[in-house]
């Protein structure tokens, strides 16, 4: 039976030593950060490296849809769609730098960043100079661009210097386009031009929105080594035509004549059919991570340096349009979850596809790329020292930027796999253009939750896309009623008093505490208090999720 109870004064209602990450830590970025304060309405965000001020100032002068929200129909072939011709004219003014290196182009609703990181690290392990372009970033915009053999974010000095070099051309282009060139378009052009200047051997490029109309889709067939489509989901539904089919058509726009395409998935049968038909019309060979010649045997969860990893064997034997083969035993993947196993298989297929084209790619480099990849905010467990620095000694804290129904399910499955008996408390903040109700349903139906703290986070440095904690509360209340789950609701809490905590801890119905609070610090501290009271000797986890932006707030606070 549904029930919402009054409470208090509220309303009723194996990481190996020396492992190299595809993105370096915040500390390695050399950034200066501000600590969170409990009295603030929004989280204090990090301060970029002062040396990057010139670049940031220039980019902030441009229209930024990450901050303001993506227009309806932006990624469709319509009058409202992004103008790829504008991007082509910009690249032409820069001398078409994208024609000076080979590229792997990645589109998909989820999994693009992880797949790009896996593949980039495989190529670096083989000794190639790699340009990697991805989005969004966690702490510094520099994370979006890495150049060379080490995989470190491009330096502030290099970005500023390169901006000065091409600024006159950019200014002229912006003027000729009547100021319509966007932040993403200019940054994409800058990254590709930088890759050309640095003479990278190959670039791994992640699409921003969709594919066909995305600014990255200026890569033509002669430069394309292969394209990758990871998944198809309902994210950015309105911007991509309003249906899964229209989203699929938009993302299939990165398939080029005669160039192989790697499919991740799994896809609904009719969605995969659309992708395969598009590939067939382009004469493009298709490689699928769902091929019967691909076997992945998950052996279990291991631990390295106190952090979990999943161990698996992978065997690929595909003999169709191309001949691909690799067999790796006991691979240790610090990227957790079945979805990351799929991303790993997709990246491995792409690496084998490159090998088939004549690129040197040893089995050892493929293994190293898989094992040496970790990404902040993707099933990231903080260290015990990090927890202590946050004022939560002994707490287990998991950061994950899940923000869709599908990624919420993947996160629930990952937690179930790694800590099946753990008690959970969530701290959630989300952007306004997400499926908030679907997100809540996945968590409430997937695991018993001790508490859910709904809060707010800036999105891309602004508040126009921030979802209010009160709106999130209403979504979670609705989801709990639909699922017949009782909750204890408390609004505007500062912190629970000892007597209140005692009442929660002994609650015989184990009701889920549902609270709104704008201070991230208070949310995490109170979540920890409730877990300690309720879990006893059982393991417990504070899960911070809903957006990479709230993840960024936690990571930034560690380096104040």
JSON list of C-alpha atoms in Angstrom, two decimals, residues 175-323:
[
{"chain": "A", "resi": 175, "resn": "UNK", "atom": "CA", "xyz": [31.82, 37.53, -38.19]},
{"chain": "A", "resi": 176, "resn": "UNK", "atom": "CA", "xyz": [31.08, 35.98, -41.60]},
{"chain": "A", "resi": 177, "resn": "UNK", "atom": "CA", "xyz": [28.63, 33.58, -39.96]},
{"chain": "A", "resi": 178, "resn": "UNK", "atom": "CA", "xyz": [26.85, 36.49, -38.23]},
{"chain": "A", "resi": 179, "resn": "UNK", "atom": "CA", "xyz": [27.91, 35.28, -34.80]},
{"chain": "A", "resi": 180, "resn": "UNK", "atom": "CA", "xyz": [26.14, 31.91, -35.17]},
{"chain": "A", "resi": 181, "resn": "UNK", "atom": "CA", "xyz": [29.18, 29.71, -34.58]},
{"chain": "A", "resi": 182, "resn": "UNK", "atom": "CA", "xyz": [28.74, 27.94, -31.24]},
{"chain": "A", "resi": 183, "resn": "UNK", "atom": "CA", "xyz": [31.03, 27.01, -28.38]},
{"chain": "A", "resi": 184, "resn": "UNK", "atom": "CA", "xyz": [31.01, 23.35, -29.45]},
{"chain": "A", "resi": 185, "resn": "UNK", "atom": "CA", "xyz": [31.69, 24.13, -33.11]},
{"chain": "A", "resi": 186, "resn": "UNK", "atom": "CA", "xyz": [34.63, 26.40, -32.36]},
{"chain": "A", "resi": 187, "resn": "UNK", "atom": "CA", "xyz": [36.07, 24.03, -29.75]},
{"chain": "A", "resi": 188, "resn": "UNK", "atom": "CA", "xyz": [35.72, 21.07, -32.13]},
{"chain": "A", "resi": 189, "resn": "UNK", "atom": "CA", "xyz": [37.48, 22.99, -34.89]},
{"chain": "A", "resi": 190, "resn": "UNK", "atom": "CA", "xyz": [40.23, 24.04, -32.47]},
{"chain": "A", "resi": 191, "resn": "UNK", "atom": "CA", "xyz": [40.79, 20.46, -31.30]},
{"chain": "A", "resi": 192, "resn": "UNK", "atom": "CA", "xyz": [41.00, 19.05, -34.83]},
{"chain": "A", "resi": 193, "resn": "UNK", "atom": "CA", "xyz": [43.33, 21.82, -35.95]},
{"chain": "A", "resi": 194, "resn": "UNK", "atom": "CA", "xyz": [45.53, 21.14, -32.91]},
{"chain": "A", "resi": 195, "resn": "UNK", "atom": "CA", "xyz": [45.64, 17.43, -33.78]},
{"chain": "A", "resi": 196, "resn": "UNK", "atom": "CA", "xyz": [46.88, 18.35, -37.25]},
{"chain": "A", "resi": 197, "resn": "UNK", "atom": "CA", "xyz": [49.53, 20.71, -35.88]},
{"chain": "A", "resi": 198, "resn": "UNK", "atom": "CA", "xyz": [50.77, 18.00, -33.48]},
{"chain": "A", "resi": 199, "resn": "UNK", "atom": "CA", "xyz": [50.90, 15.43, -36.33]},
{"chain": "A", "resi": 200, "resn": "UNK", "atom": "CA", "xyz": [48.86, 12.78, -34.52]},
{"chain": "A", "resi": 201, "resn": "UNK", "atom": "CA", "xyz": [48.82, 9.33, -36.11]},
{"chain": "A", "resi": 202, "resn": "UNK", "atom": "CA", "xyz": [45.12, 8.91, -35.49]},
{"chain": "A", "resi": 203, "resn": "UNK", "atom": "CA", "xyz": [42.27, 10.73, -33.73]},
{"chain": "A", "resi": 204, "resn": "UNK", "atom": "CA", "xyz": [39.41, 9.22, -31.73]},
{"chain": "A", "resi": 205, "resn": "UNK", "atom": "CA", "xyz": [36.53, 11.67, -31.95]},
{"chain": "A", "resi": 206, "resn": "UNK", "atom": "CA", "xyz": [33.32, 11.54, -29.93]},
{"chain": "A", "resi": 207, "resn": "UNK", "atom": "CA", "xyz": [30.21, 13.12, -31.42]},
{"chain": "A", "resi": 208, "resn": "UNK", "atom": "CA", "xyz": [28.42, 15.66, -29.28]},
{"chain": "A", "resi": 209, "resn": "UNK", "atom": "CA", "xyz": [24.76, 15.30, -30.30]},
{"chain": "A", "resi": 210, "resn": "UNK", "atom": "CA", "xyz": [23.36, 12.74, -32.71]},
{"chain": "A", "resi": 211, "resn": "UNK", "atom": "CA", "xyz": [25.72, 12.35, -35.61]},
{"chain": "A", "resi": 212, "resn": "UNK", "atom": "CA", "xyz": [24.47, 13.55, -38.98]},
{"chain": "A", "resi": 213, "resn": "UNK", "atom": "CA", "xyz": [24.25, 17.23, -37.99]},
{"chain": "A", "resi": 214, "resn": "UNK", "atom": "CA", "xyz": [26.88, 17.16, -35.26]},
{"chain": "A", "resi": 215, "resn": "UNK", "atom": "CA", "xyz": [29.87, 19.48, -35.66]},
{"chain": "A", "resi": 216, "resn": "UNK", "atom": "CA", "xyz": [32.22, 16.48, -35.59]},
{"chain": "A", "resi": 217, "resn": "UNK", "atom": "CA", "xyz": [30.63, 15.04, -38.73]},
{"chain": "A", "resi": 218, "resn": "UNK", "atom": "CA", "xyz": [32.95, 16.95, -41.06]},
{"chain": "A", "resi": 219, "resn": "UNK", "atom": "CA", "xyz": [35.09, 13.80, -41.25]},
{"chain": "A", "resi": 220, "resn": "UNK", "atom": "CA", "xyz": [34.81, 12.39, -44.77]},
{"chain": "A", "resi": 221, "resn": "UNK", "atom": "CA", "xyz": [35.25, 8.81, -45.96]},
{"chain": "A", "resi": 222, "resn": "UNK", "atom": "CA", "xyz": [38.93, 9.14, -47.01]},
{"chain": "A", "resi": 223, "resn": "UNK", "atom": "CA", "xyz": [39.91, 10.22, -43.47]},
{"chain": "A", "resi": 224, "resn": "UNK", "atom": "CA", "xyz": [37.65, 7.78, -41.63]},
{"chain": "A", "resi": 225, "resn": "UNK", "atom": "CA", "xyz": [39.25, 4.55, -40.39]},
{"chain": "A", "resi": 226, "resn": "UNK", "atom": "CA", "xyz": [35.95, 3.37, -38.94]},
{"chain": "A", "resi": 227, "resn": "UNK", "atom": "CA", "xyz": [32.82, 4.64, -37.26]},
{"chain": "A", "resi": 228, "resn": "UNK", "atom": "CA", "xyz": [31.36, 3.28, -34.01]},
{"chain": "A", "resi": 229, "resn": "UNK", "atom": "CA", "xyz": [27.76, 3.47, -32.80]},
{"chain": "A", "resi": 230, "resn": "UNK", "atom": "CA", "xyz": [27.60, 2.38, -29.17]},
{"chain": "A", "resi": 231, "resn": "UNK", "atom": "CA", "xyz": [23.94, 2.45, -28.11]},
{"chain": "A", "resi": 232, "resn": "UNK", "atom": "CA", "xyz": [20.59, 3.97, -29.07]},
{"chain": "A", "resi": 233, "resn": "UNK", "atom": "CA", "xyz": [18.44, 5.43, -26.28]},
{"chain": "A", "resi": 234, "resn": "UNK", "atom": "CA", "xyz": [15.92, 8.19, -25.73]},
{"chain": "A", "resi": 235, "resn": "UNK", "atom": "CA", "xyz": [18.37, 10.83, -24.51]},
{"chain": "A", "resi": 236, "resn": "UNK", "atom": "CA", "xyz": [17.92, 14.18, -26.34]},
{"chain": "A", "resi": 237, "resn": "UNK", "atom": "CA", "xyz": [14.66, 12.84, -27.76]},
{"chain": "A", "resi": 238, "resn": "UNK", "atom": "CA", "xyz": [13.21, 16.21, -28.81]},
{"chain": "A", "resi": 239, "resn": "UNK", "atom": "CA", "xyz": [16.48, 17.45, -30.26]},
{"chain": "A", "resi": 240, "resn": "UNK", "atom": "CA", "xyz": [16.76, 14.33, -32.43]},
{"chain": "A", "resi": 241, "resn": "UNK", "atom": "CA", "xyz": [13.27, 14.09, -33.89]},
{"chain": "A", "resi": 242, "resn": "UNK", "atom": "CA", "xyz": [11.10, 12.65, -31.13]},
{"chain": "A", "resi": 243, "resn": "UNK", "atom": "CA", "xyz": [11.48, 8.89, -31.65]},
{"chain": "A", "resi": 244, "resn": "UNK", "atom": "CA", "xyz": [14.04, 6.09, -31.34]},
{"chain": "A", "resi": 245, "resn": "UNK", "atom": "CA", "xyz": [13.88, 5.72, -35.10]},
{"chain": "A", "resi": 246, "resn": "UNK", "atom": "CA", "xyz": [14.74, 9.38, -35.73]},
{"chain": "A", "resi": 247, "resn": "UNK", "atom": "CA", "xyz": [17.54, 9.19, -33.15]},
{"chain": "A", "resi": 248, "resn": "UNK", "atom": "CA", "xyz": [18.90, 6.12, -34.95]},
{"chain": "A", "resi": 249, "resn": "UNK", "atom": "CA", "xyz": [18.85, 7.88, -38.30]},
{"chain": "A", "resi": 250, "resn": "UNK", "atom": "CA", "xyz": [20.67, 10.87, -36.81]},
{"chain": "A", "resi": 251, "resn": "UNK", "atom": "CA", "xyz": [23.40, 8.72, -35.28]},
{"chain": "A", "resi": 252, "resn": "UNK", "atom": "CA", "xyz": [23.76, 6.61, -38.43]},
{"chain": "A", "resi": 253, "resn": "UNK", "atom": "CA", "xyz": [24.84, 9.80, -40.17]},
{"chain": "A", "resi": 254, "resn": "UNK", "atom": "CA", "xyz": [28.44, 9.11, -39.16]},
{"chain": "A", "resi": 255, "resn": "UNK", "atom": "CA", "xyz": [28.53, 5.99, -41.39]},
{"chain": "A", "resi": 256, "resn": "UNK", "atom": "CA", "xyz": [30.57, 6.79, -44.50]},
{"chain": "A", "resi": 257, "resn": "UNK", "atom": "CA", "xyz": [30.84, 5.15, -47.91]},
{"chain": "A", "resi": 258, "resn": "UNK", "atom": "CA", "xyz": [32.91, 1.99, -47.83]},
{"chain": "A", "resi": 259, "resn": "UNK", "atom": "CA", "xyz": [34.18, 2.49, -44.30]},
{"chain": "A", "resi": 260, "resn": "UNK", "atom": "CA", "xyz": [33.50, -0.17, -41.64]},
{"chain": "A", "resi": 261, "resn": "UNK", "atom": "CA", "xyz": [31.08, 0.51, -38.80]},
{"chain": "A", "resi": 262, "resn": "UNK", "atom": "CA", "xyz": [31.27, -1.16, -35.38]},
{"chain": "A", "resi": 263, "resn": "UNK", "atom": "CA", "xyz": [27.97, -1.61, -33.52]},
{"chain": "A", "resi": 264, "resn": "UNK", "atom": "CA", "xyz": [27.93, -1.87, -29.73]},
{"chain": "A", "resi": 265, "resn": "UNK", "atom": "CA", "xyz": [24.38, -2.36, -28.53]},
{"chain": "A", "resi": 266, "resn": "UNK", "atom": "CA", "xyz": [22.42, -4.31, -27.65]},
{"chain": "A", "resi": 267, "resn": "UNK", "atom": "CA", "xyz": [19.83, -2.74, -29.95]},
{"chain": "A", "resi": 268, "resn": "UNK", "atom": "CA", "xyz": [16.14, -3.40, -30.44]},
{"chain": "A", "resi": 269, "resn": "UNK", "atom": "CA", "xyz": [15.78, -5.55, -33.57]},
{"chain": "A", "resi": 270, "resn": "UNK", "atom": "CA", "xyz": [14.16, -2.84, -35.71]},
{"chain": "A", "resi": 271, "resn": "UNK", "atom": "CA", "xyz": [16.75, -0.28, -34.56]},
{"chain": "A", "resi": 272, "resn": "UNK", "atom": "CA", "xyz": [19.62, -2.54, -35.54]},
{"chain": "A", "resi": 273, "resn": "UNK", "atom": "CA", "xyz": [17.85, -3.11, -38.85]},
{"chain": "A", "resi": 274, "resn": "UNK", "atom": "CA", "xyz": [17.87, 0.66, -39.53]},
{"chain": "A", "resi": 275, "resn": "UNK", "atom": "CA", "xyz": [21.60, 0.81, -38.79]},
{"chain": "A", "resi": 276, "resn": "UNK", "atom": "CA", "xyz": [22.41, -2.18, -40.96]},
{"chain": "A", "resi": 277, "resn": "UNK", "atom": "CA", "xyz": [20.29, -0.87, -43.83]},
{"chain": "A", "resi": 278, "resn": "UNK", "atom": "CA", "xyz": [22.12, 2.44, -43.67]},
{"chain": "A", "resi": 279, "resn": "UNK", "atom": "CA", "xyz": [25.47, 0.65, -43.67]},
{"chain": "A", "resi": 280, "resn": "UNK", "atom": "CA", "xyz": [24.39, -1.51, -46.61]},
{"chain": "A", "resi": 281, "resn": "UNK", "atom": "CA", "xyz": [23.34, 1.54, -48.61]},
{"chain": "A", "resi": 282, "resn": "UNK", "atom": "CA", "xyz": [26.79, 3.01, -47.99]},
{"chain": "A", "resi": 283, "resn": "UNK", "atom": "CA", "xyz": [28.65, -0.20, -48.82]},
{"chain": "A", "resi": 284, "resn": "UNK", "atom": "CA", "xyz": [30.03, -0.25, -45.27]},
{"chain": "A", "resi": 285, "resn": "UNK", "atom": "CA", "xyz": [31.02, -3.54, -43.59]},
{"chain": "A", "resi": 286, "resn": "UNK", "atom": "CA", "xyz": [29.30, -4.07, -40.23]},
{"chain": "A", "resi": 287, "resn": "UNK", "atom": "CA", "xyz": [30.97, -5.51, -37.12]},
{"chain": "A", "resi": 288, "resn": "UNK", "atom": "CA", "xyz": [28.76, -6.18, -34.11]},
{"chain": "A", "resi": 289, "resn": "UNK", "atom": "CA", "xyz": [29.59, -6.73, -30.46]},
{"chain": "A", "resi": 290, "resn": "UNK", "atom": "CA", "xyz": [26.59, -9.10, -30.47]},
{"chain": "A", "resi": 291, "resn": "UNK", "atom": "CA", "xyz": [28.20, -11.37, -33.08]},
{"chain": "A", "resi": 292, "resn": "UNK", "atom": "CA", "xyz": [28.12, -15.06, -32.13]},
{"chain": "A", "resi": 293, "resn": "UNK", "atom": "CA", "xyz": [31.87, -15.14, -32.65]},
{"chain": "A", "resi": 294, "resn": "UNK", "atom": "CA", "xyz": [32.39, -12.92, -29.61]},
{"chain": "A", "resi": 295, "resn": "UNK", "atom": "CA", "xyz": [32.54, -14.68, -26.25]},
{"chain": "A", "resi": 296, "resn": "UNK", "atom": "CA", "xyz": [32.97, -12.92, -22.91]},
{"chain": "A", "resi": 297, "resn": "UNK", "atom": "CA", "xyz": [33.23, -15.01, -19.74]},
{"chain": "A", "resi": 298, "resn": "UNK", "atom": "CA", "xyz": [32.91, -12.96, -16.58]},
{"chain": "A", "resi": 299, "resn": "UNK", "atom": "CA", "xyz": [34.91, -14.59, -13.80]},
{"chain": "A", "resi": 300, "resn": "UNK", "atom": "CA", "xyz": [33.93, -12.36, -10.91]},
{"chain": "A", "resi": 301, "resn": "UNK", "atom": "CA", "xyz": [34.87, -9.31, -8.89]},
{"chain": "A", "resi": 302, "resn": "UNK", "atom": "CA", "xyz": [38.46, -8.76, -7.78]},
{"chain": "A", "resi": 303, "resn": "UNK", "atom": "CA", "xyz": [40.08, -6.01, -5.75]},
{"chain": "A", "resi": 304, "resn": "UNK", "atom": "CA", "xyz": [43.21, -3.97, -6.39]},
{"chain": "A", "resi": 305, "resn": "UNK", "atom": "CA", "xyz": [44.39, -1.27, -3.96]},
{"chain": "A", "resi": 306, "resn": "UNK", "atom": "CA", "xyz": [41.06, -1.53, -2.16]},
{"chain": "A", "resi": 307, "resn": "UNK", "atom": "CA", "xyz": [39.02, -0.84, -5.30]},
{"chain": "A", "resi": 308, "resn": "UNK", "atom": "CA", "xyz": [36.86, -3.37, -7.14]},
{"chain": "A", "resi": 309, "resn": "UNK", "atom": "CA", "xyz": [37.44, -4.52, -10.71]},
{"chain": "A", "resi": 310, "resn": "UNK", "atom": "CA", "xyz": [35.79, -7.17, -12.84]},
{"chain": "A", "resi": 311, "resn": "UNK", "atom": "CA", "xyz": [37.79, -10.06, -14.25]},
{"chain": "A", "resi": 312, "resn": "UNK", "atom": "CA", "xyz": [36.84, -11.64, -17.57]},
{"chain": "A", "resi": 313, "resn": "UNK", "atom": "CA", "xyz": [38.05, -13.65, -20.55]},
{"chain": "A", "resi": 314, "resn": "UNK", "atom": "CA", "xyz": [37.35, -12.43, -24.07]},
{"chain": "A", "resi": 315, "resn": "UNK", "atom": "CA", "xyz": [37.56, -14.35, -27.33]},
{"chain": "A", "resi": 316, "resn": "UNK", "atom": "CA", "xyz": [36.74, -12.82, -30.71]},
{"chain": "A", "resi": 317, "resn": "UNK", "atom": "CA", "xyz": [36.69, -14.90, -33.87]},
{"chain": "A", "resi": 318, "resn": "UNK", "atom": "CA", "xyz": [34.85, -13.15, -36.71]},
{"chain": "A", "resi": 319, "resn": "UNK", "atom": "CA", "xyz": [35.21, -14.24, -40.33]},
{"chain": "A", "resi": 320, "resn": "UNK", "atom": "CA", "xyz": [32.77, -12.35, -42.47]},
{"chain": "A", "resi": 321, "resn": "UNK", "atom": "CA", "xyz": [33.49, -9.08, -44.26]},
{"chain": "A", "resi": 322, "resn": "UNK", "atom": "CA", "xyz": [36.78, -8.95, -42.34]},
{"chain": "A", "resi": 323, "resn": "UNK", "atom": "CA", "xyz": [38.82, -11.51, -40.39]}
]
